[in-house]
Tab-separated table of C-alpha atoms in Angstrom:
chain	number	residue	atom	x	y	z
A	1	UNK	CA	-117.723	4.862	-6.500
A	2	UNK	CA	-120.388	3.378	-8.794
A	3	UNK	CA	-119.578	4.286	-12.560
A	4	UNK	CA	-122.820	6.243	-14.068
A	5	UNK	CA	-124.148	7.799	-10.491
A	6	UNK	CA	-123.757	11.413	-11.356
A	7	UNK	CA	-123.578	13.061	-7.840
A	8	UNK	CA	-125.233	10.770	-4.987
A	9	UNK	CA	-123.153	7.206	-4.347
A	10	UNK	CA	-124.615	6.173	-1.537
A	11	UNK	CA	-127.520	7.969	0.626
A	12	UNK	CA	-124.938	8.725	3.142
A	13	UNK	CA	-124.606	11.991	0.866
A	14	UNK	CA	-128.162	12.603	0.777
A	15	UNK	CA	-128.218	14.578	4.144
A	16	UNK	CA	-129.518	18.417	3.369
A	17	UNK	CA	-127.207	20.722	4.857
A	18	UNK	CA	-129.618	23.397	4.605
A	19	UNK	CA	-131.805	22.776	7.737
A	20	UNK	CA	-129.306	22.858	10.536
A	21	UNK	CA	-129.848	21.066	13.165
A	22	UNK	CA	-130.838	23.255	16.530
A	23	UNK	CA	-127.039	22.724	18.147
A	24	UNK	CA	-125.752	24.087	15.020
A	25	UNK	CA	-128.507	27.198	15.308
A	26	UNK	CA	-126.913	28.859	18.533
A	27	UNK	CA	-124.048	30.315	16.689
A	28	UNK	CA	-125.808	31.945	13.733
A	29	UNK	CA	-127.771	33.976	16.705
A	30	UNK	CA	-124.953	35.415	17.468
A	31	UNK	CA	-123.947	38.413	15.819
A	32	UNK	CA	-127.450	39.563	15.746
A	33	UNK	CA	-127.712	39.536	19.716
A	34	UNK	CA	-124.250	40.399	20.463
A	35	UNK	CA	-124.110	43.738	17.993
A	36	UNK	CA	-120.171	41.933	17.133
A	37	UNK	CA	-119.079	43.919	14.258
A	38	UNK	CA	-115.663	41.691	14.370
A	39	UNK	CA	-117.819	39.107	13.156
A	40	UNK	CA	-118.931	40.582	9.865
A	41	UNK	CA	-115.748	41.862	9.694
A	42	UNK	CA	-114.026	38.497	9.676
A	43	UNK	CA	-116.326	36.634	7.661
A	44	UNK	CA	-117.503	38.990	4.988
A	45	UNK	CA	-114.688	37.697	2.612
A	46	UNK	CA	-116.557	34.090	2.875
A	47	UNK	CA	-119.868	35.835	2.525
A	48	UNK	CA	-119.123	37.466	-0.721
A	49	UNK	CA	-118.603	34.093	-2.049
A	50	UNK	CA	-121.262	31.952	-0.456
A	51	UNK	CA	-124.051	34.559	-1.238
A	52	UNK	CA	-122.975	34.546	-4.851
A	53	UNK	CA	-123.199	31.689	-7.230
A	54	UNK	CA	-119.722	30.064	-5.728
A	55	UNK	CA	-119.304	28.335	-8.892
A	56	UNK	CA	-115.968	28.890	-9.444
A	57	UNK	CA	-113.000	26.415	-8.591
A	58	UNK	CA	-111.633	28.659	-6.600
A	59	UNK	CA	-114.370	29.427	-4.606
A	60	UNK	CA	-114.471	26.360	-3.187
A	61	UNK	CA	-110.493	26.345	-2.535
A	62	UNK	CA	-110.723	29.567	-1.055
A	63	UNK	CA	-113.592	28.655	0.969
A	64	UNK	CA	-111.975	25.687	2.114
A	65	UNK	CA	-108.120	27.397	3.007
A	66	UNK	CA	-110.739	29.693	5.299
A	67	UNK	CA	-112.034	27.792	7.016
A	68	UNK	CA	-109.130	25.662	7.624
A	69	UNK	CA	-107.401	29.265	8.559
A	70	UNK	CA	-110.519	29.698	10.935
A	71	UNK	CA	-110.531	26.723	12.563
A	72	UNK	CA	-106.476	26.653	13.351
A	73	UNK	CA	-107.121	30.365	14.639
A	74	UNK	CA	-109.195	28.940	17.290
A	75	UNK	CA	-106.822	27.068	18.581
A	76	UNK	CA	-104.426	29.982	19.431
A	77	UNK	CA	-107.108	31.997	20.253
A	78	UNK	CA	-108.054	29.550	22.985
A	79	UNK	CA	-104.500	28.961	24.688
A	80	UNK	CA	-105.340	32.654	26.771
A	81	UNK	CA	-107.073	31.130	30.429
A	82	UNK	CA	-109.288	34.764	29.634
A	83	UNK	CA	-109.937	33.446	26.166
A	84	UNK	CA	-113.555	33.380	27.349
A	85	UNK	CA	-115.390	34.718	29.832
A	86	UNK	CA	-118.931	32.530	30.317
A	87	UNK	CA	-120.459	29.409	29.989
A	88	UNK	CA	-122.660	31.243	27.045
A	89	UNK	CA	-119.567	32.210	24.879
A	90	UNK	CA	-118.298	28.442	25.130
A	91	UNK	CA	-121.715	27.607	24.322
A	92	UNK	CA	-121.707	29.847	21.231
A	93	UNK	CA	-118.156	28.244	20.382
A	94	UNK	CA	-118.480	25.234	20.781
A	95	UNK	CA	-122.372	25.109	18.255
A	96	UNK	CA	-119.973	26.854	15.472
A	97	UNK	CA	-117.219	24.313	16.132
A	98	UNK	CA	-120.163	21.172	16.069
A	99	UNK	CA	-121.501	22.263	12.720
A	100	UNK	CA	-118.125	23.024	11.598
A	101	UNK	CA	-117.126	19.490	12.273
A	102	UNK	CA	-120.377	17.944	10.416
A	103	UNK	CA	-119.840	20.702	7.060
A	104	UNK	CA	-116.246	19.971	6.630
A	105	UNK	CA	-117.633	16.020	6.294
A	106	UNK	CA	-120.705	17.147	3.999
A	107	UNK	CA	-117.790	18.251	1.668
A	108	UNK	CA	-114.969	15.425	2.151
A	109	UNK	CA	-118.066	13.546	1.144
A	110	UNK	CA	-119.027	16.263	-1.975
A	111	UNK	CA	-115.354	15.868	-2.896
A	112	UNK	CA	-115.616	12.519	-2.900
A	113	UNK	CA	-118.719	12.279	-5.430
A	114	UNK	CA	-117.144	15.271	-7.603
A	115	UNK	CA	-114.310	12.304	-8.806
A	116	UNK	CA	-117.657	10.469	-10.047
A	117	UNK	CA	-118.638	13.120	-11.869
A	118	UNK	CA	-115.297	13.798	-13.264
A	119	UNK	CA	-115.144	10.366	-14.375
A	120	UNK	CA	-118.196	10.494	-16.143
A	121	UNK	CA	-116.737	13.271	-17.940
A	122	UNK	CA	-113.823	11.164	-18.780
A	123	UNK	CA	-111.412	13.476	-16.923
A	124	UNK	CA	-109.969	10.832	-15.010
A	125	UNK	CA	-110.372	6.711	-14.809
A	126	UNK	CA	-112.302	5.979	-12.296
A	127	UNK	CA	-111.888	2.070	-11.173
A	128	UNK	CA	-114.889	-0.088	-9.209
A	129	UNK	CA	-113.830	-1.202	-5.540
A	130	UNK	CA	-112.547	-4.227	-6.175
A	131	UNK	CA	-110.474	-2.679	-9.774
A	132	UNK	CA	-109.031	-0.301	-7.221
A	133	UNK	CA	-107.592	-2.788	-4.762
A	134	UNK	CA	-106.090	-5.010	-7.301
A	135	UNK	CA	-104.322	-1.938	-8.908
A	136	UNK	CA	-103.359	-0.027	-5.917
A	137	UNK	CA	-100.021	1.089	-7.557
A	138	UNK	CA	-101.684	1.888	-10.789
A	139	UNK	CA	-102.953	5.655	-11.466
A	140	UNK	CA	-107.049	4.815	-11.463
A	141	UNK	CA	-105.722	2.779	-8.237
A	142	UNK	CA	-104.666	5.489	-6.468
A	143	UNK	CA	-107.248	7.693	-7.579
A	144	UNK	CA	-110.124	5.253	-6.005
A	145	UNK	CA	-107.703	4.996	-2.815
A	146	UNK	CA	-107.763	8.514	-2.443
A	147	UNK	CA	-111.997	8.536	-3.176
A	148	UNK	CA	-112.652	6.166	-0.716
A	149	UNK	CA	-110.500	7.842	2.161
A	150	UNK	CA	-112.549	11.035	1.536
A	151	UNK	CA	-115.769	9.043	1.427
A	152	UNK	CA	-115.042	6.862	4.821
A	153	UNK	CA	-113.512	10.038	6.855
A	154	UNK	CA	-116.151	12.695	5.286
A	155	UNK	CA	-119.351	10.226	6.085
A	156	UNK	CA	-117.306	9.945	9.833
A	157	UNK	CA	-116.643	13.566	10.703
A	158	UNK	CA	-120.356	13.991	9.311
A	159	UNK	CA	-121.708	11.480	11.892
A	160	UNK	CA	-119.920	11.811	14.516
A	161	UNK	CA	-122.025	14.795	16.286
A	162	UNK	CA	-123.478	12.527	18.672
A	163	UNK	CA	-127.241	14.457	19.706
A	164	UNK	CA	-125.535	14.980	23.589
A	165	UNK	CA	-123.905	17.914	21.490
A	166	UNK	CA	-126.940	19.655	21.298
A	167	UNK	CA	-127.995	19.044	25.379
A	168	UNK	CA	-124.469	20.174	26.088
A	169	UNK	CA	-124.756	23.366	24.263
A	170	UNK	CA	-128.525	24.128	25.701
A	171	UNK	CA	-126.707	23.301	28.907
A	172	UNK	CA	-123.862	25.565	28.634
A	173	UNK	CA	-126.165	28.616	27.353
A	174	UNK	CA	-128.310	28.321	30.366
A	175	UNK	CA	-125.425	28.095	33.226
A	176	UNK	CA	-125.399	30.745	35.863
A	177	UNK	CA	-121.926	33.007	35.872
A	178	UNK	CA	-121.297	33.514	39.267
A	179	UNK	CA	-119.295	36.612	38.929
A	180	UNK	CA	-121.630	38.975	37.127
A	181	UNK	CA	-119.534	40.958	33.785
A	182	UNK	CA	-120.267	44.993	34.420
A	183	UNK	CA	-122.880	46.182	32.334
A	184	UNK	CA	-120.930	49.168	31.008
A	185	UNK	CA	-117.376	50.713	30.477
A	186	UNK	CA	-118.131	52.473	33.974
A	187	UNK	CA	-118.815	49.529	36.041
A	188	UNK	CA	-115.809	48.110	34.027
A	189	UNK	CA	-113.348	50.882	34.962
A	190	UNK	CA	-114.604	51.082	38.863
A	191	UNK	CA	-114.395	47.359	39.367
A	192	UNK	CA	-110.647	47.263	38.409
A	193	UNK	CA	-109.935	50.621	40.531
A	194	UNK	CA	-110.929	48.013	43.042
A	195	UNK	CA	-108.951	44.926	42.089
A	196	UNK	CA	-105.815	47.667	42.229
A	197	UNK	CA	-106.643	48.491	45.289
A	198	UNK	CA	-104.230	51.240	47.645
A	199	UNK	CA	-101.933	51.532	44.650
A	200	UNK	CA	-104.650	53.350	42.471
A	201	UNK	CA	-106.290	56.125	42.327
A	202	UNK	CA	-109.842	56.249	40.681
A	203	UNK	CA	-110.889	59.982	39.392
A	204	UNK	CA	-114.630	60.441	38.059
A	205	UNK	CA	-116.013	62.698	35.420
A	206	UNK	CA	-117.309	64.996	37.959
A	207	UNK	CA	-115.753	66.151	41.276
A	208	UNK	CA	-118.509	67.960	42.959
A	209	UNK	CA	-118.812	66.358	46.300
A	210	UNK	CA	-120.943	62.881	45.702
A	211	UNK	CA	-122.218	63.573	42.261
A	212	UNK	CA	-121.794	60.517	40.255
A	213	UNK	CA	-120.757	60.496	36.501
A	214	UNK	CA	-123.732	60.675	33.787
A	215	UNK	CA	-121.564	61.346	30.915
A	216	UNK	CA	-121.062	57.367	30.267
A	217	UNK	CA	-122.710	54.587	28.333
A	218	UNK	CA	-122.136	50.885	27.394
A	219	UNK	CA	-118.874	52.335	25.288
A	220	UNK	CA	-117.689	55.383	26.913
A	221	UNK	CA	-116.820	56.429	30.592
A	222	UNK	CA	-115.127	59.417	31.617
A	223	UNK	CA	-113.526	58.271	34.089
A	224	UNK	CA	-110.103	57.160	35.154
A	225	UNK	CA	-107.176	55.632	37.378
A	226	UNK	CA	-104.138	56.623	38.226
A	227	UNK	CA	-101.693	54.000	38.889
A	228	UNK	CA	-97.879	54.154	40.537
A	229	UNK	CA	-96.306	51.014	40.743
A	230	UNK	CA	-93.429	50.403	43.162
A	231	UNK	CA	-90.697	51.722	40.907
A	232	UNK	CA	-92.394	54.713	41.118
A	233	UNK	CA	-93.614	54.965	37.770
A	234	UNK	CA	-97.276	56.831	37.555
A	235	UNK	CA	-99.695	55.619	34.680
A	236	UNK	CA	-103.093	56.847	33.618
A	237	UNK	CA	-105.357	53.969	32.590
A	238	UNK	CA	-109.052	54.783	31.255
A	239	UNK	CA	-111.042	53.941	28.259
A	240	UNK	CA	-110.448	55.496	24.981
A	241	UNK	CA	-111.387	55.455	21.400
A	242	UNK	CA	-113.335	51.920	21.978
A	243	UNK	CA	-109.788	50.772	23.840
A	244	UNK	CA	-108.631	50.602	26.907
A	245	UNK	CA	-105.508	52.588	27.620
A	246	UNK	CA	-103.084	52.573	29.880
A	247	UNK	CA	-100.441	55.555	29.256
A	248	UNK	CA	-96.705	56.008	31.041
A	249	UNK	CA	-96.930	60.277	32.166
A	250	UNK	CA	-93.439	60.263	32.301
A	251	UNK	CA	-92.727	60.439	28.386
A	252	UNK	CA	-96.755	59.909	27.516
A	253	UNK	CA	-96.165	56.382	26.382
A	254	UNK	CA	-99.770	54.477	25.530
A	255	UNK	CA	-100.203	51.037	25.479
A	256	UNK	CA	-103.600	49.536	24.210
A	257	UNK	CA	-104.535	46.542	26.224
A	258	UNK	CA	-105.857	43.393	24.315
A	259	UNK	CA	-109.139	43.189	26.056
A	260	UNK	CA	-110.901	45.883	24.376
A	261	UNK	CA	-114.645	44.851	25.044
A	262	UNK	CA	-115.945	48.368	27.060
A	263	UNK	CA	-117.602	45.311	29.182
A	264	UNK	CA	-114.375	42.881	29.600
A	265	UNK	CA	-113.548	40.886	32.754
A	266	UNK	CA	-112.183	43.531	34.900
A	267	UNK	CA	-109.848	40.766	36.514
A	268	UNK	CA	-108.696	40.368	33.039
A	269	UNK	CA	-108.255	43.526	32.195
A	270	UNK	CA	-105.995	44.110	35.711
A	271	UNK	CA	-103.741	41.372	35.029
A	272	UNK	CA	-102.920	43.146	31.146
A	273	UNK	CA	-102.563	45.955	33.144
A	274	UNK	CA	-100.403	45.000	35.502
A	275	UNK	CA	-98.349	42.465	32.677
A	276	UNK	CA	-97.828	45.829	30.638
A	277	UNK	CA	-96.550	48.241	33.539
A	278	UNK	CA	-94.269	45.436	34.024
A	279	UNK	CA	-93.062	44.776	30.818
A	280	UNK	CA	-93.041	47.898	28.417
A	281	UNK	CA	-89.925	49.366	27.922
């Protein structure tokens, strides 16, 4: 809040955000191991702006309302117990979430200087600590109020990343999953023909004696289960356009279950299947 400091107050805001710190690295690996086009397809809104000039005002509203948007998102996105499946994904989570929490006070802080520099401007009256507490109901009062709650909670959220962050999310990326994921759709599909167990049965791409399928990949499998439940009912379930189906062959009703990794948790994807034969009309 000095008068005549053009963007720098204190050296609080001196930190670079352009060298990340290693906790913060984990989640930028991401996308580039995992092949996730949801990814680019999520953020390439942000990326159009932040690989421009983001000059604009509104860049740096609509930035902001994004990631606000994002972070909210994760919380309903968590409140599924299948919301993730290994130590690895919370690990990848939880880096994004730790550098989230240390940008977000980067900028509070940013925000904070910007008032300096509109002040200098002579946009606005900017009033010296002391100014600011004797004229609390005054406009340059309330102003400087308003500057130093940015200032105090932007340098906090951009401190408070204690470095146990970054042993916690080495930890969590090195933990051992004790129930191996499938490797592909097929080990996918046969693992919940299991999990369904009498009431299922699981029909393979070939049916000449004990020749296995070969017509599958990662993606694809050309395989699938028939399913009655005790009502009667008979449903097909199998993997289909990059989703896993699960159609009603009385009327040829499909629904698309939510997990639609070809490599989900097959316990996941049995308990959507059995939810949905339970609860479509």
């Amino acid at each position: 809040m000095q008068q005549g400091s053009t963007w720098l107050p204190h050296p609080g805001w001196a930190r670079n955000m352009a060298e990340p710190s290693p906790r913060h690295a984990l989640w930028r690996q991401f996308e580039d191991e995992h092949d996730v086009w949801l990814i680019g397809d999520v953020c390439k809104g942000v990326r159009m702006i932040t690989e421009g000039d983001a000059a604009e005002p509104h860049d740096a509203i609509a930035l902001s309302v994004a990631g606000a948007e994002a972070t909210e998102g994760v919380l309903v996105s968590l409140d599924s117990e299948w919301a993730l499946y290994t130590p690895q994904q919370v690990a990848y989570a939880a880096s994004a979430l730790f550098a989230q929490i240390t940008a977000a006070g980067l900028a509070l802080e940013k925000l904070d200087a910007h008032l300096d520099v509109m002040a200098e401007r002579g946009d606005i009256v900017m009033p010296d600590m002391e100014q600011a507490a004797r004229d609390e109901g005054g406009e340059a009062g309330r102003i400087g109020l308003a500057q130093m709650a940015m200032g105090s909670v932007g340098y906090a959220a951009s401190t408070i990343v204690p470095p146990s962050a970054e042993e916690a999310v080495r930890l969590l990326a090195a933990a051992q999953r004790l129930a191996p994921l499938p490797v592909n759709a097929h080990e996918t599909v046969t693992e919940v023909g299991h999990l369904l167990g009498d009431e299922a049965k699981f029909f393979t791409a070939h049916h000449d004696g004990d020749a296995q399928p070969t017509d599958h990949d990662r993606e694809h499998c050309g395989c699938r289960i028939e399913l009655t439940t005790p009502d009667g009912t008979l449903w097909d379930f199998r993997r289909h356009d990059g989703q896993w189906c699960l159609t009603r062959m009385a009327d040829l009703h499909t629904v698309e279950l939510a997990a639609g990794d070809a490599c989900a948790d097959p316990r996941h994807l049995a308990a959507l299947l059995r939810q949905a034969t339970q609860t479509t009309p």
